[in-house]
mmCIF file of C-alpha atoms in Angstrom:
data_model
loop_
_atom_site.group_PDB
_atom_site.id
_atom_site.type_symbol
_atom_site.label_atom_id
_atom_site.label_comp_id
_atom_site.label_asym_id
_atom_site.label_seq_id
_atom_site.Cartn_x
_atom_site.Cartn_y
_atom_site.Cartn_z
ATOM 1 C CA ILE A 1 22.308 1.967 -13.041
ATOM 2 C CA GLY A 2 23.068 1.208 -16.730
ATOM 3 C CA PRO A 3 26.732 2.283 -16.587
ATOM 4 C CA ILE A 4 27.298 0.109 -13.519
ATOM 5 C CA VAL A 5 25.787 -2.942 -15.236
ATOM 6 C CA LYS A 6 27.845 -2.251 -18.366
ATOM 7 C CA TYR A 7 31.033 -1.871 -16.330
ATOM 8 C CA GLY A 8 30.333 -5.170 -14.592
ATOM 9 C CA MET A 9 29.764 -6.880 -17.938
ATOM 10 C CA ILE A 10 33.047 -5.489 -19.278
ATOM 11 C CA THR A 11 35.137 -6.542 -16.307
ATOM 12 C CA ASP A 12 33.676 -9.900 -15.218
ATOM 13 C CA ASP A 13 32.805 -12.769 -17.560
ATOM 14 C CA LYS A 14 30.524 -14.465 -15.012
ATOM 15 C CA PHE A 15 28.577 -11.241 -14.559
ATOM 16 C CA TYR A 16 28.420 -10.782 -18.326
ATOM 17 C CA LYS A 17 26.707 -14.158 -18.745
ATOM 18 C CA ARG A 18 24.156 -13.327 -16.059
ATOM 19 C CA ALA A 19 23.601 -9.728 -17.138
ATOM 20 C CA THR A 20 22.821 -10.474 -20.785
ATOM 21 C CA ASP A 21 19.298 -11.326 -19.593
ATOM 22 C CA PHE A 22 18.719 -7.838 -18.174
ATOM 23 C CA ALA A 23 21.209 -5.456 -19.821
ATOM 24 C CA LEU A 24 19.271 -3.148 -22.129
ATOM 25 C CA ILE A 25 19.857 -1.525 -25.509
ATOM 26 C CA LYS A 26 17.895 1.663 -26.179
ATOM 27 C CA ASN A 27 16.863 2.732 -29.674
ATOM 28 C CA LEU A 28 15.903 6.184 -30.960
ATOM 29 C CA ASP A 29 12.236 5.616 -30.132
ATOM 30 C CA SER A 30 13.240 5.082 -26.475
ATOM 31 C CA ASN A 31 12.307 1.401 -26.671
ATOM 32 C CA TYR A 32 14.500 -0.817 -24.525
ATOM 33 C CA SER A 33 15.401 -4.403 -25.411
ATOM 34 C CA THR A 34 17.731 -7.010 -24.009
ATOM 35 C CA ILE A 35 20.748 -7.812 -26.188
ATOM 36 C CA GLU A 36 19.187 -11.027 -27.499
ATOM 37 C CA ALA A 37 15.775 -9.437 -28.099
ATOM 38 C CA TYR A 38 17.388 -6.543 -29.964
ATOM 39 C CA LYS A 39 19.385 -8.972 -32.100
ATOM 40 C CA GLU A 40 16.166 -10.797 -33.005
ATOM 41 C CA LYS A 41 14.366 -7.526 -33.732
ATOM 42 C CA ILE A 42 16.916 -6.270 -36.275
ATOM 43 C CA LYS A 43 18.262 -9.486 -37.783
ATOM 44 C CA ASP A 44 15.904 -9.567 -40.798
ATOM 45 C CA ASN A 45 16.873 -6.143 -42.139
ATOM 46 C CA GLN A 46 20.338 -5.649 -40.659
ATOM 47 C CA THR A 47 22.190 -8.852 -41.497
ATOM 48 C CA ASP A 48 25.150 -8.410 -43.839
ATOM 49 C CA LYS A 49 26.464 -10.681 -46.587
ATOM 50 C CA ASP A 50 28.630 -12.575 -44.042
ATOM 51 C CA GLU A 51 25.592 -13.334 -41.825
ATOM 52 C CA ASN A 52 26.658 -10.803 -39.166
ATOM 53 C CA VAL A 53 23.855 -8.934 -37.418
ATOM 54 C CA ILE A 54 24.792 -5.246 -37.585
ATOM 55 C CA VAL A 55 23.743 -2.843 -34.840
ATOM 56 C CA ILE A 56 23.751 0.693 -36.200
ATOM 57 C CA TYR A 57 24.217 3.146 -33.354
ATOM 58 C CA THR A 58 24.476 6.842 -32.650
ATOM 59 C CA THR A 59 26.447 8.593 -29.950
ATOM 60 C CA ASN A 60 24.633 11.912 -30.358
ATOM 61 C CA PRO A 61 21.214 11.870 -32.032
ATOM 62 C CA GLU A 62 21.123 15.645 -32.502
ATOM 63 C CA ASP A 63 24.553 15.980 -34.139
ATOM 64 C CA GLN A 64 24.089 12.879 -36.292
ATOM 65 C CA HIS A 65 20.494 13.659 -37.286
ATOM 66 C CA GLY A 66 21.185 13.758 -41.057
ATOM 67 C CA TYR A 67 22.918 10.382 -40.984
ATOM 68 C CA ILE A 68 20.130 8.913 -38.853
ATOM 69 C CA GLU A 69 17.401 10.103 -41.218
ATOM 70 C CA GLN A 70 19.177 8.479 -44.161
ATOM 71 C CA ALA A 71 19.547 5.222 -42.201
ATOM 72 C CA LYS A 72 15.831 5.316 -41.411
ATOM 73 C CA GLU A 73 15.099 5.459 -45.161
ATOM 74 C CA TYR A 74 16.594 1.951 -45.325
ATOM 75 C CA ASN A 75 14.325 0.959 -42.396
ATOM 76 C CA TYR A 76 17.347 0.505 -40.159
ATOM 77 C CA ASP A 77 16.792 0.619 -36.414
ATOM 78 C CA VAL A 78 19.335 2.920 -34.756
ATOM 79 C CA ALA A 79 20.464 2.245 -31.193
ATOM 80 C CA VAL A 80 21.627 4.980 -28.835
ATOM 81 C CA PHE A 81 24.977 4.567 -27.072
ATOM 82 C CA ASP A 82 25.691 7.992 -25.595
ATOM 83 C CA HIS A 83 27.478 7.213 -22.346
ATOM 84 C CA ILE A 84 31.248 7.383 -21.917
ATOM 85 C CA ILE A 85 31.480 3.647 -21.094
ATOM 86 C CA ASP A 86 29.497 2.554 -24.169
ATOM 87 C CA ASN A 87 32.528 2.361 -26.476
ATOM 88 C CA HIS A 88 34.075 -0.259 -24.188
ATOM 89 C CA PHE A 89 30.709 -1.978 -23.737
ATOM 90 C CA ILE A 90 30.305 -2.309 -27.512
ATOM 91 C CA GLN A 91 33.744 -3.876 -27.837
ATOM 92 C CA ALA A 92 32.985 -6.302 -25.008
ATOM 93 C CA ILE A 93 29.778 -7.448 -26.694
ATOM 94 C CA GLU A 94 31.524 -7.890 -30.050
ATOM 95 C CA THR A 95 34.198 -10.097 -28.518
ATOM 96 C CA LYS A 96 31.734 -12.269 -26.593
ATOM 97 C CA GLU A 97 28.837 -12.551 -29.070
ATOM 98 C CA GLN A 98 29.212 -14.409 -32.354
ATOM 99 C CA LYS A 99 28.188 -12.695 -35.609
ATOM 100 C CA PHE A 100 27.174 -9.464 -33.849
ATOM 101 C CA GLN A 101 28.825 -6.173 -34.854
ATOM 102 C CA PHE A 102 28.327 -2.494 -34.148
ATOM 103 C CA VAL A 103 28.634 0.273 -36.732
ATOM 104 C CA ARG A 104 28.225 3.972 -36.000
ATOM 105 C CA VAL A 105 25.621 5.651 -38.175
ATOM 106 C CA ASP A 106 28.108 8.183 -39.577
ATOM 107 C CA SER A 107 30.877 5.679 -40.371
ATOM 108 C CA ASP A 108 29.804 5.049 -43.981
ATOM 109 C CA ILE A 109 27.135 5.867 -46.520
ATOM 110 C CA PRO A 110 23.757 4.413 -45.507
ATOM 111 C CA SER A 111 23.754 1.731 -48.192
ATOM 112 C CA ASN A 112 27.121 0.436 -46.885
ATOM 113 C CA LEU A 113 26.302 0.357 -43.174
ATOM 114 C CA VAL A 114 25.000 -3.165 -43.681
ATOM 115 C CA LYS A 115 27.116 -4.552 -46.494
ATOM 116 C CA LYS A 116 25.111 -6.602 -48.957
ATOM 117 C CA ASP A 117 26.203 -8.291 -52.198
ATOM 118 C CA GLU A 118 24.724 -5.518 -54.289
ATOM 119 C CA ASP A 119 26.917 -3.698 -56.805
ATOM 120 C CA LYS A 120 25.735 -0.279 -57.907
ATOM 121 C CA GLU A 121 26.904 1.282 -61.104
ATOM 122 C CA SER A 122 27.822 4.940 -61.267
ATOM 123 C CA VAL A 123 26.009 7.193 -63.713
ATOM 124 C CA LEU A 124 29.304 9.026 -64.301
ATOM 125 C CA ASN A 125 31.865 7.804 -66.795
ATOM 126 C CA GLU A 126 35.562 7.617 -65.852
ATOM 127 C CA LYS A 127 36.368 11.097 -67.159
ATOM 128 C CA GLU A 128 33.515 12.645 -65.165
ATOM 129 C CA GLN A 129 34.567 10.754 -62.044
ATOM 130 C CA GLU A 130 38.141 12.037 -62.351
ATOM 131 C CA SER A 131 36.814 15.563 -62.819
ATOM 132 C CA VAL A 132 34.710 15.357 -59.652
ATOM 133 C CA LYS A 133 37.591 13.833 -57.685
ATOM 134 C CA LYS A 134 40.004 16.544 -58.881
ATOM 135 C CA CYS A 135 37.532 19.216 -57.827
ATOM 136 C CA PHE A 136 37.527 17.926 -54.249
ATOM 137 C CA GLU A 137 41.306 17.449 -54.246
ATOM 138 C CA ASP A 138 41.729 21.090 -55.330
ATOM 139 C CA ILE A 139 39.466 22.247 -52.514
ATOM 140 C CA LEU A 140 41.348 20.215 -49.898
ATOM 141 C CA GLY A 141 44.724 21.288 -51.246
ATOM 142 C CA GLU A 142 47.719 19.807 -49.453
ATOM 143 C CA GLU A 143 45.540 18.066 -46.879
ATOM 144 C CA LYS A 144 46.493 14.512 -47.903
ATOM 145 C CA LYS A 145 45.285 12.756 -44.752
ATOM 146 C CA ASN A 146 41.776 12.828 -46.220
ATOM 147 C CA LYS A 147 40.809 10.115 -48.659
ATOM 148 C CA ILE A 148 38.444 10.987 -51.463
ATOM 149 C CA GLU A 149 36.416 8.065 -52.685
ATOM 150 C CA LEU A 150 33.661 8.076 -55.289
ATOM 151 C CA LYS A 151 30.840 5.575 -54.846
ATOM 152 C CA ALA A 152 27.599 4.998 -56.655
ATOM 153 C CA LEU A 153 24.745 6.244 -54.468
ATOM 154 C CA SER A 154 21.009 5.899 -54.570
ATOM 155 C CA PRO A 155 19.069 9.018 -55.612
ATOM 156 C CA ASN A 156 17.843 9.474 -52.022
ATOM 157 C CA GLU A 157 21.326 9.726 -50.484
ATOM 158 C CA ASN A 158 23.272 12.930 -50.038
ATOM 159 C CA PRO A 159 25.572 13.619 -52.991
ATOM 160 C CA VAL A 160 28.544 14.229 -50.675
ATOM 161 C CA MET A 161 29.227 12.685 -47.273
ATOM 162 C CA ILE A 162 32.121 13.048 -44.889
ATOM 163 C CA VAL A 163 32.632 9.833 -42.949
ATOM 164 C CA GLN A 164 35.246 8.203 -40.778
ATOM 165 C CA ALA A 165 35.558 4.437 -40.845
ATOM 166 C CA GLU A 166 34.475 2.581 -37.711
ATOM 167 C CA PHE A 167 37.867 0.905 -37.181
ATOM 168 C CA MET A 168 39.667 4.257 -37.426
ATOM 169 C CA ARG A 169 37.268 5.872 -34.962
ATOM 170 C CA ARG A 170 37.852 3.059 -32.450
ATOM 171 C CA PHE A 171 41.588 3.086 -33.052
ATOM 172 C CA GLN A 172 41.746 6.751 -32.147
#
């Protein structure tokens, strides 16, 4: 019945207002919460520098397992949105709820999923950074649609990650 409720919330504002009391968000532990209860549950750890509550979600827990495990190291709760209508449902919630955003678990490095005011310094100097960047550019060759960006990471994060920004994923 979930897809039917979500479709109703997307298409009818009156139904959206009523359904927020019983529409459920599922997390990886198969715990279900209403939208407001889920917001309360995650707000302490998943609020960004602009006071937005960030819902980190996965569309396929098996394929995104590595990203999920890294997010769990930051004690992030990961929601599951694996139905075809969920992309539209997420956008509907973002437009109707204030200071509530959704970010896919593989859209950035784990430390940037919830943007804080923390600046990390790289252990590489400029020459070493250019060397690493050139190495990846040589491997990719003429493939210029890919953007190579070096960021300071914590020792627990993967040294290399391939990500696609949330806005680009939705745009496509």
